[in-house]
Amino acid sequence: MERVRLATPDDAAEIARLRSDLILSEPLDDHWLALCATVLAERLAPGGDARAYVIDAPTSGLASCSLGLIHPVLPAPKYPKGLAARIHAVATEPAFQHRGYAKVTLAALLDHLERDGVTLYELYASEGSAPLYAGLGFASNPALMRMTRFPAPPSPGTS
């Protein structure tokens, strides 16, 4: 097994590329990839709200990554520090799949987040990845719902 390591801001472009190529339904264009890399690099910097674990590919780039974004929630007995994390990306290059890379990067990420005080975790799982997540303790929740809203375009004649 290759060495798992904590991602740095220098890994942001590769993490953004893996997310675009392997997770999103439509890959990002160069503008959006650059924007994601810039924002993610800031969030991976010390004091930022992103954590990621990666495995380097033997030649260049990343073979696999798991990225979590920490966000505050109101404290409660199950969330004493008021911290939650969304597992935003778990991706492995096809040439490196079926080697356990996704599981080991995600397990390292979950351990790190737990040390940071995160107790609530959420993610969206594809049908194919659901067994991986279930094996790490995630459970389906039929109450979880999602919506994307965009502002309405201005009416003609208004500014």
Short mmCIF file of N, CA and C in Angstrom, two decimals:
data_model
loop_
_atom_site.label_atom_id
_atom_site.label_comp_id
_atom_site.label_asym_id
_atom_site.label_seq_id
_atom_site.Cartn_x
_atom_site.Cartn_y
_atom_site.Cartn_z
N MET A 1 0.85 -1.19 0.00
CA MET A 1 0.00 0.00 0.00
C MET A 1 0.89 1.23 0.00
N GLU A 2 0.53 2.19 -0.81
CA GLU A 2 1.26 3.45 -0.86
C GLU A 2 1.00 4.25 0.42
N ARG A 3 1.87 5.20 0.68
CA ARG A 3 1.78 6.01 1.90
C ARG A 3 0.66 7.04 1.80
N VAL A 4 -0.17 7.07 2.84
CA VAL A 4 -1.24 8.07 2.95
C VAL A 4 -0.66 9.27 3.67
N ARG A 5 -1.00 10.47 3.20
CA ARG A 5 -0.50 11.67 3.86
C ARG A 5 -1.57 12.74 3.88
N LEU A 6 -1.41 13.66 4.84
CA LEU A 6 -2.29 14.82 4.93
C LEU A 6 -2.02 15.73 3.74
N ALA A 7 -3.07 16.16 3.08
CA ALA A 7 -2.92 17.06 1.93
C ALA A 7 -2.50 18.44 2.38
N THR A 8 -1.81 19.13 1.50
CA THR A 8 -1.39 20.51 1.71
C THR A 8 -2.06 21.39 0.66
N PRO A 9 -1.94 22.71 0.79
CA PRO A 9 -2.50 23.57 -0.25
C PRO A 9 -1.94 23.26 -1.64
N ASP A 10 -0.72 22.73 -1.71
CA ASP A 10 -0.14 22.37 -3.01
C ASP A 10 -0.89 21.24 -3.71
N ASP A 11 -1.69 20.48 -2.98
CA ASP A 11 -2.47 19.39 -3.56
C ASP A 11 -3.83 19.83 -4.08
N ALA A 12 -4.19 21.07 -3.87
CA ALA A 12 -5.55 21.54 -4.18
C ALA A 12 -5.92 21.33 -5.65
N ALA A 13 -5.02 21.64 -6.56
CA ALA A 13 -5.35 21.51 -7.99
C ALA A 13 -5.62 20.05 -8.36
N GLU A 14 -4.84 19.13 -7.83
CA GLU A 14 -5.04 17.71 -8.12
C GLU A 14 -6.33 17.19 -7.49
N ILE A 15 -6.64 17.63 -6.28
CA ILE A 15 -7.89 17.21 -5.65
C ILE A 15 -9.07 17.74 -6.46
N ALA A 16 -8.99 18.99 -6.90
CA ALA A 16 -10.05 19.57 -7.72
C ALA A 16 -10.20 18.80 -9.03
N ARG A 17 -9.07 18.41 -9.63
CA ARG A 17 -9.12 17.65 -10.88
C ARG A 17 -9.76 16.29 -10.68
N LEU A 18 -9.37 15.57 -9.62
CA LEU A 18 -9.97 14.26 -9.36
C LEU A 18 -11.47 14.39 -9.15
N ARG A 19 -11.89 15.39 -8.39
CA ARG A 19 -13.32 15.62 -8.17
C ARG A 19 -14.04 15.87 -9.49
N SER A 20 -13.45 16.72 -10.31
CA SER A 20 -14.05 17.05 -11.59
C SER A 20 -14.14 15.83 -12.51
N ASP A 21 -13.04 15.12 -12.62
CA ASP A 21 -12.97 13.99 -13.56
C ASP A 21 -13.75 12.77 -13.11
N LEU A 22 -13.79 12.51 -11.81
CA LEU A 22 -14.30 11.23 -11.33
C LEU A 22 -15.60 11.30 -10.53
N ILE A 23 -16.01 12.49 -10.11
CA ILE A 23 -17.20 12.58 -9.26
C ILE A 23 -18.33 13.37 -9.91
N LEU A 24 -18.01 14.53 -10.43
CA LEU A 24 -19.06 15.40 -10.97
C LEU A 24 -19.69 14.81 -12.23
N SER A 25 -20.97 15.06 -12.41
CA SER A 25 -21.66 14.54 -13.59
C SER A 25 -21.16 15.21 -14.87
N GLU A 26 -20.71 16.44 -14.76
CA GLU A 26 -20.11 17.15 -15.90
C GLU A 26 -18.79 17.73 -15.44
N PRO A 27 -17.68 17.34 -16.07
CA PRO A 27 -16.38 17.87 -15.65
C PRO A 27 -16.34 19.40 -15.75
N LEU A 28 -15.55 20.00 -14.87
CA LEU A 28 -15.40 21.46 -14.85
C LEU A 28 -14.49 21.92 -15.98
N ASP A 29 -14.75 23.12 -16.48
CA ASP A 29 -13.84 23.69 -17.48
C ASP A 29 -12.64 24.30 -16.75
N ASP A 30 -11.66 24.78 -17.51
CA ASP A 30 -10.42 25.28 -16.92
C ASP A 30 -10.65 26.43 -15.94
N HIS A 31 -11.61 27.31 -16.24
CA HIS A 31 -11.91 28.43 -15.34
C HIS A 31 -12.37 27.92 -13.98
N TRP A 32 -13.34 26.99 -13.97
CA TRP A 32 -13.88 26.48 -12.72
C TRP A 32 -12.87 25.61 -11.98
N LEU A 33 -12.05 24.86 -12.71
CA LEU A 33 -11.00 24.07 -12.06
C LEU A 33 -10.02 24.99 -11.34
N ALA A 34 -9.62 26.07 -11.99
CA ALA A 34 -8.68 27.01 -11.37
C ALA A 34 -9.31 27.67 -10.15
N LEU A 35 -10.57 28.06 -10.25
CA LEU A 35 -11.26 28.67 -9.12
C LEU A 35 -11.36 27.70 -7.95
N CYS A 36 -11.75 26.45 -8.22
CA CYS A 36 -11.84 25.45 -7.16
C CYS A 36 -10.49 25.22 -6.51
N ALA A 37 -9.43 25.14 -7.31
CA ALA A 37 -8.09 24.92 -6.77
C ALA A 37 -7.66 26.07 -5.87
N THR A 38 -7.94 27.29 -6.28
CA THR A 38 -7.57 28.47 -5.48
C THR A 38 -8.32 28.48 -4.15
N VAL A 39 -9.62 28.26 -4.21
CA VAL A 39 -10.44 28.27 -2.99
C VAL A 39 -10.04 27.12 -2.07
N LEU A 40 -9.83 25.95 -2.65
CA LEU A 40 -9.47 24.79 -1.83
C LEU A 40 -8.09 24.97 -1.20
N ALA A 41 -7.14 25.55 -1.92
CA ALA A 41 -5.81 25.78 -1.35
C ALA A 41 -5.92 26.66 -0.10
N GLU A 42 -6.74 27.69 -0.16
CA GLU A 42 -6.95 28.56 1.01
C GLU A 42 -7.57 27.78 2.16
N ARG A 43 -8.51 26.90 1.85
CA ARG A 43 -9.21 26.15 2.88
C ARG A 43 -8.36 25.02 3.48
N LEU A 44 -7.36 24.55 2.72
CA LEU A 44 -6.45 23.52 3.23
C LEU A 44 -5.29 24.10 4.04
N ALA A 45 -5.12 25.40 3.95
CA ALA A 45 -4.03 26.06 4.69
C ALA A 45 -4.29 25.96 6.19
N PRO A 46 -3.24 26.08 7.01
CA PRO A 46 -3.45 26.06 8.47
C PRO A 46 -4.52 27.07 8.88
N GLY A 47 -5.44 26.62 9.73
CA GLY A 47 -6.56 27.46 10.15
C GLY A 47 -7.77 27.35 9.25
N GLY A 48 -7.62 26.68 8.10
CA GLY A 48 -8.73 26.52 7.17
C GLY A 48 -9.70 25.45 7.63
N ASP A 49 -10.82 25.34 6.92
CA ASP A 49 -11.88 24.41 7.31
C ASP A 49 -11.94 23.16 6.45
N ALA A 50 -10.90 22.89 5.68
CA ALA A 50 -10.85 21.69 4.85
C ALA A 50 -9.73 20.78 5.34
N ARG A 51 -10.00 19.48 5.28
CA ARG A 51 -8.99 18.47 5.58
C ARG A 51 -9.06 17.44 4.47
N ALA A 52 -7.91 16.96 4.05
CA ALA A 52 -7.88 15.93 3.01
C ALA A 52 -6.69 15.02 3.24
N TYR A 53 -6.87 13.77 2.87
CA TYR A 53 -5.78 12.80 2.87
C TYR A 53 -5.65 12.27 1.45
N VAL A 54 -4.42 12.06 1.04
CA VAL A 54 -4.13 11.70 -0.34
C VAL A 54 -3.10 10.58 -0.39
N ILE A 55 -3.05 9.94 -1.54
CA ILE A 55 -1.98 9.00 -1.89
C ILE A 55 -1.41 9.48 -3.21
N ASP A 56 -0.10 9.68 -3.24
CA ASP A 56 0.56 10.13 -4.45
C ASP A 56 0.62 9.01 -5.48
N ALA A 57 0.45 9.37 -6.74
CA ALA A 57 0.66 8.42 -7.83
C ALA A 57 2.17 8.24 -7.99
N PRO A 58 2.62 7.09 -8.46
CA PRO A 58 4.06 6.84 -8.56
C PRO A 58 4.82 7.82 -9.46
N THR A 59 4.19 8.28 -10.52
CA THR A 59 4.89 9.18 -11.44
C THR A 59 4.66 10.64 -11.10
N SER A 60 3.41 11.06 -11.10
CA SER A 60 3.07 12.44 -10.73
C SER A 60 1.59 12.51 -10.43
N GLY A 61 1.19 13.56 -9.74
CA GLY A 61 -0.21 13.73 -9.40
C GLY A 61 -0.62 12.84 -8.25
N LEU A 62 -1.93 12.72 -8.08
CA LEU A 62 -2.49 11.93 -6.99
C LEU A 62 -3.17 10.68 -7.52
N ALA A 63 -3.02 9.59 -6.80
CA ALA A 63 -3.73 8.36 -7.13
C ALA A 63 -5.11 8.36 -6.49
N SER A 64 -5.22 8.97 -5.28
CA SER A 64 -6.49 8.93 -4.55
C SER A 64 -6.56 10.09 -3.56
N CYS A 65 -7.78 10.49 -3.23
CA CYS A 65 -7.97 11.54 -2.24
C CYS A 65 -9.30 11.38 -1.54
N SER A 66 -9.35 11.88 -0.31
CA SER A 66 -10.60 12.02 0.44
C SER A 66 -10.58 13.41 1.07
N LEU A 67 -11.63 14.19 0.81
CA LEU A 67 -11.71 15.59 1.23
C LEU A 67 -12.93 15.81 2.09
N GLY A 68 -12.73 16.45 3.24
CA GLY A 68 -13.84 16.82 4.12
C GLY A 68 -13.85 18.31 4.37
N LEU A 69 -15.03 18.88 4.46
CA LEU A 69 -15.20 20.31 4.75
C LEU A 69 -15.93 20.44 6.08
N ILE A 70 -15.30 21.12 7.02
CA ILE A 70 -15.84 21.26 8.36
C ILE A 70 -16.76 22.49 8.42
N HIS A 71 -17.89 22.34 9.10
CA HIS A 71 -18.78 23.48 9.28
C HIS A 71 -19.39 23.44 10.68
N PRO A 72 -19.72 24.62 11.20
CA PRO A 72 -20.29 24.67 12.54
C PRO A 72 -21.76 24.28 12.54
N VAL A 73 -22.16 23.66 13.64
CA VAL A 73 -23.57 23.39 13.93
C VAL A 73 -23.78 23.81 15.38
N LEU A 74 -25.01 23.96 15.78
CA LEU A 74 -25.26 24.29 17.18
C LEU A 74 -24.89 23.11 18.06
N PRO A 75 -24.23 23.36 19.18
CA PRO A 75 -23.83 22.26 20.05
C PRO A 75 -25.04 21.52 20.62
N ALA A 76 -24.83 20.25 20.86
CA ALA A 76 -25.83 19.38 21.47
C ALA A 76 -25.05 18.21 22.06
N PRO A 77 -25.69 17.37 22.86
CA PRO A 77 -24.95 16.27 23.46
C PRO A 77 -24.18 15.41 22.43
N LYS A 78 -24.74 15.22 21.25
CA LYS A 78 -24.04 14.43 20.23
C LYS A 78 -23.05 15.26 19.42
N TYR A 79 -23.08 16.58 19.57
CA TYR A 79 -22.18 17.49 18.85
C TYR A 79 -21.59 18.48 19.84
N PRO A 80 -20.85 18.02 20.85
CA PRO A 80 -20.43 18.90 21.94
C PRO A 80 -19.59 20.09 21.50
N LYS A 81 -18.80 19.93 20.47
CA LYS A 81 -17.99 21.06 19.98
C LYS A 81 -18.71 21.83 18.88
N GLY A 82 -19.89 21.38 18.50
CA GLY A 82 -20.64 22.07 17.47
C GLY A 82 -19.96 22.01 16.11
N LEU A 83 -19.35 20.85 15.80
CA LEU A 83 -18.66 20.71 14.51
C LEU A 83 -19.20 19.52 13.73
N ALA A 84 -19.42 19.74 12.45
CA ALA A 84 -19.85 18.70 11.53
C ALA A 84 -18.91 18.74 10.33
N ALA A 85 -18.91 17.67 9.56
CA ALA A 85 -18.10 17.64 8.35
C ALA A 85 -18.89 17.00 7.23
N ARG A 86 -18.77 17.60 6.07
CA ARG A 86 -19.31 16.99 4.86
C ARG A 86 -18.14 16.36 4.14
N ILE A 87 -18.26 15.07 3.86
CA ILE A 87 -17.24 14.41 3.06
C ILE A 87 -17.56 14.81 1.62
N HIS A 88 -16.74 15.69 1.10
CA HIS A 88 -17.04 16.35 -0.16
C HIS A 88 -16.55 15.57 -1.38
N ALA A 89 -15.47 14.82 -1.22
CA ALA A 89 -14.93 14.08 -2.35
C ALA A 89 -14.12 12.89 -1.86
N VAL A 90 -14.39 11.74 -2.45
CA VAL A 90 -13.57 10.55 -2.29
C VAL A 90 -13.38 10.02 -3.71
N ALA A 91 -12.14 10.03 -4.18
CA ALA A 91 -11.90 9.67 -5.58
C ALA A 91 -10.57 8.95 -5.73
N THR A 92 -10.56 7.97 -6.62
CA THR A 92 -9.34 7.22 -6.94
C THR A 92 -9.25 7.10 -8.45
N GLU A 93 -8.08 7.43 -8.98
CA GLU A 93 -7.84 7.27 -10.42
C GLU A 93 -8.16 5.82 -10.81
N PRO A 94 -8.79 5.60 -11.95
CA PRO A 94 -9.15 4.23 -12.36
C PRO A 94 -7.97 3.26 -12.34
N ALA A 95 -6.79 3.69 -12.71
CA ALA A 95 -5.63 2.79 -12.73
C ALA A 95 -5.24 2.31 -11.34
N PHE A 96 -5.73 2.97 -10.29
CA PHE A 96 -5.36 2.62 -8.92
C PHE A 96 -6.54 2.10 -8.10
N GLN A 97 -7.67 1.88 -8.75
CA GLN A 97 -8.85 1.40 -8.04
C GLN A 97 -8.69 -0.07 -7.63
N HIS A 98 -9.48 -0.49 -6.66
CA HIS A 98 -9.51 -1.86 -6.13
C HIS A 98 -8.21 -2.22 -5.42
N ARG A 99 -7.58 -1.22 -4.82
CA ARG A 99 -6.38 -1.44 -4.00
C ARG A 99 -6.60 -0.98 -2.56
N GLY A 100 -7.80 -0.51 -2.25
CA GLY A 100 -8.11 -0.05 -0.90
C GLY A 100 -7.73 1.40 -0.64
N TYR A 101 -7.35 2.15 -1.69
CA TYR A 101 -6.91 3.54 -1.50
C TYR A 101 -8.02 4.43 -0.96
N ALA A 102 -9.23 4.29 -1.50
CA ALA A 102 -10.34 5.13 -1.03
C ALA A 102 -10.62 4.86 0.45
N LYS A 103 -10.61 3.61 0.83
CA LYS A 103 -10.90 3.26 2.22
C LYS A 103 -9.83 3.81 3.15
N VAL A 104 -8.56 3.68 2.79
CA VAL A 104 -7.49 4.12 3.69
C VAL A 104 -7.42 5.65 3.77
N THR A 105 -7.66 6.36 2.66
CA THR A 105 -7.65 7.83 2.74
C THR A 105 -8.85 8.33 3.53
N LEU A 106 -10.01 7.71 3.34
CA LEU A 106 -11.20 8.13 4.07
C LEU A 106 -11.07 7.80 5.56
N ALA A 107 -10.53 6.64 5.90
CA ALA A 107 -10.34 6.30 7.31
C ALA A 107 -9.38 7.29 7.97
N ALA A 108 -8.31 7.67 7.29
CA ALA A 108 -7.36 8.65 7.84
C ALA A 108 -8.05 10.00 8.03
N LEU A 109 -8.87 10.40 7.06
CA LEU A 109 -9.61 11.65 7.16
C LEU A 109 -10.57 11.63 8.35
N LEU A 110 -11.33 10.55 8.49
CA LEU A 110 -12.29 10.46 9.60
C LEU A 110 -11.57 10.50 10.94
N ASP A 111 -10.44 9.82 11.06
CA ASP A 111 -9.66 9.87 12.31
C ASP A 111 -9.19 11.29 12.61
N HIS A 112 -8.72 12.00 11.59
CA HIS A 112 -8.26 13.38 11.78
C HIS A 112 -9.42 14.28 12.21
N LEU A 113 -10.55 14.16 11.53
CA LEU A 113 -11.71 14.98 11.86
C LEU A 113 -12.18 14.70 13.28
N GLU A 114 -12.13 13.45 13.69
CA GLU A 114 -12.52 13.10 15.06
C GLU A 114 -11.59 13.79 16.06
N ARG A 115 -10.29 13.79 15.77
CA ARG A 115 -9.34 14.48 16.66
C ARG A 115 -9.62 15.98 16.70
N ASP A 116 -10.16 16.54 15.61
CA ASP A 116 -10.53 17.96 15.56
C ASP A 116 -11.82 18.26 16.32
N GLY A 117 -12.52 17.22 16.78
CA GLY A 117 -13.76 17.42 17.53
C GLY A 117 -15.03 17.26 16.73
N VAL A 118 -14.91 16.83 15.47
CA VAL A 118 -16.09 16.61 14.63
C VAL A 118 -16.77 15.32 15.09
N THR A 119 -18.09 15.37 15.25
CA THR A 119 -18.85 14.17 15.63
C THR A 119 -19.98 13.86 14.66
N LEU A 120 -20.34 14.79 13.78
CA LEU A 120 -21.41 14.57 12.82
C LEU A 120 -20.80 14.60 11.42
N TYR A 121 -21.08 13.55 10.64
CA TYR A 121 -20.52 13.42 9.29
C TYR A 121 -21.66 13.17 8.31
N GLU A 122 -21.54 13.77 7.14
CA GLU A 122 -22.53 13.53 6.10
C GLU A 122 -21.83 13.41 4.76
N LEU A 123 -22.44 12.67 3.87
CA LEU A 123 -21.92 12.54 2.51
C LEU A 123 -23.03 12.07 1.60
N TYR A 124 -22.81 12.22 0.32
CA TYR A 124 -23.71 11.69 -0.69
C TYR A 124 -22.98 10.53 -1.34
N ALA A 125 -23.62 9.36 -1.37
CA ALA A 125 -22.98 8.16 -1.87
C ALA A 125 -23.65 7.68 -3.15
N SER A 126 -22.83 7.28 -4.10
CA SER A 126 -23.37 6.61 -5.27
C SER A 126 -23.72 5.17 -4.86
N GLU A 127 -24.48 4.52 -5.67
CA GLU A 127 -24.85 3.14 -5.37
C GLU A 127 -23.60 2.26 -5.25
N GLY A 128 -22.62 2.50 -6.10
CA GLY A 128 -21.41 1.69 -6.08
C GLY A 128 -20.51 1.95 -4.89
N SER A 129 -20.55 3.17 -4.34
CA SER A 129 -19.67 3.49 -3.21
C SER A 129 -20.33 3.29 -1.86
N ALA A 130 -21.62 3.07 -1.82
CA ALA A 130 -22.34 2.93 -0.55
C ALA A 130 -21.76 1.82 0.34
N PRO A 131 -21.36 0.66 -0.19
CA PRO A 131 -20.79 -0.37 0.69
C PRO A 131 -19.50 0.09 1.40
N LEU A 132 -18.67 0.86 0.72
CA LEU A 132 -17.45 1.40 1.36
C LEU A 132 -17.83 2.23 2.57
N TYR A 133 -18.77 3.15 2.38
CA TYR A 133 -19.16 4.05 3.45
C TYR A 133 -19.87 3.30 4.58
N ALA A 134 -20.72 2.35 4.24
CA ALA A 134 -21.40 1.56 5.27
C ALA A 134 -20.37 0.79 6.10
N GLY A 135 -19.33 0.29 5.47
CA GLY A 135 -18.29 -0.43 6.18
C GLY A 135 -17.51 0.43 7.16
N LEU A 136 -17.56 1.75 6.97
CA LEU A 136 -16.87 2.68 7.86
C LEU A 136 -17.82 3.29 8.90
N GLY A 137 -19.10 2.85 8.87
CA GLY A 137 -20.03 3.30 9.89
C GLY A 137 -21.12 4.25 9.43
N PHE A 138 -21.11 4.66 8.16
CA PHE A 138 -22.18 5.53 7.66
C PHE A 138 -23.45 4.72 7.47
N ALA A 139 -24.59 5.37 7.66
CA ALA A 139 -25.89 4.74 7.47
C ALA A 139 -26.75 5.63 6.60
N SER A 140 -27.62 5.01 5.82
CA SER A 140 -28.55 5.77 4.99
C SER A 140 -29.55 6.48 5.88
N ASN A 141 -30.02 7.63 5.39
CA ASN A 141 -31.01 8.39 6.13
C ASN A 141 -32.04 8.89 5.12
N PRO A 142 -33.23 8.29 5.11
CA PRO A 142 -34.23 8.69 4.12
C PRO A 142 -34.74 10.12 4.33
N ALA A 143 -34.48 10.71 5.49
CA ALA A 143 -34.95 12.07 5.75
C ALA A 143 -34.04 13.12 5.13
N LEU A 144 -32.82 12.75 4.76
CA LEU A 144 -31.90 13.72 4.19
C LEU A 144 -32.39 14.14 2.81
N MET A 145 -32.54 15.42 2.63
CA MET A 145 -33.03 15.96 1.37
C MET A 145 -32.04 17.01 0.89
N ARG A 146 -32.10 17.34 -0.39
CA ARG A 146 -31.16 18.28 -0.97
C ARG A 146 -31.88 19.15 -2.00
N MET A 147 -31.42 20.40 -2.11
CA MET A 147 -31.99 21.32 -3.09
C MET A 147 -30.90 22.30 -3.49
N THR A 148 -30.91 22.71 -4.74
CA THR A 148 -30.04 23.78 -5.23
C THR A 148 -30.94 24.90 -5.71
N ARG A 149 -30.69 26.11 -5.22
CA ARG A 149 -31.49 27.26 -5.64
C ARG A 149 -30.57 28.31 -6.23
N PHE A 150 -30.98 28.85 -7.34
CA PHE A 150 -30.26 29.94 -7.98
C PHE A 150 -31.15 31.18 -7.97
N PRO A 151 -30.57 32.36 -7.80
CA PRO A 151 -31.41 33.58 -7.83
C PRO A 151 -32.12 33.69 -9.19
N ALA A 152 -33.32 34.19 -9.14
CA ALA A 152 -34.08 34.41 -10.38
C ALA A 152 -33.40 35.51 -11.18
N PRO A 153 -33.35 35.37 -12.48
CA PRO A 153 -32.76 36.46 -13.28
C PRO A 153 -33.62 37.71 -13.18
N PRO A 154 -33.00 38.88 -13.27
CA PRO A 154 -33.80 40.11 -13.19
C PRO A 154 -34.82 40.17 -14.32
N SER A 155 -35.96 40.74 -14.00
CA SER A 155 -36.99 40.91 -15.02
C SER A 155 -36.53 41.97 -16.02
N PRO A 156 -36.96 41.86 -17.27
CA PRO A 156 -36.58 42.87 -18.26
C PRO A 156 -37.03 44.26 -17.79
N GLY A 157 -36.16 45.21 -17.94
CA GLY A 157 -36.47 46.58 -17.56
C GLY A 157 -36.15 46.92 -16.13
N THR A 158 -35.65 45.93 -15.34
CA THR A 158 -35.24 46.23 -13.97
C THR A 158 -33.74 46.16 -13.88
N SER A 159 -33.19 46.82 -12.89
CA SER A 159 -31.74 46.76 -12.77
C SER A 159 -31.30 46.20 -11.46
#
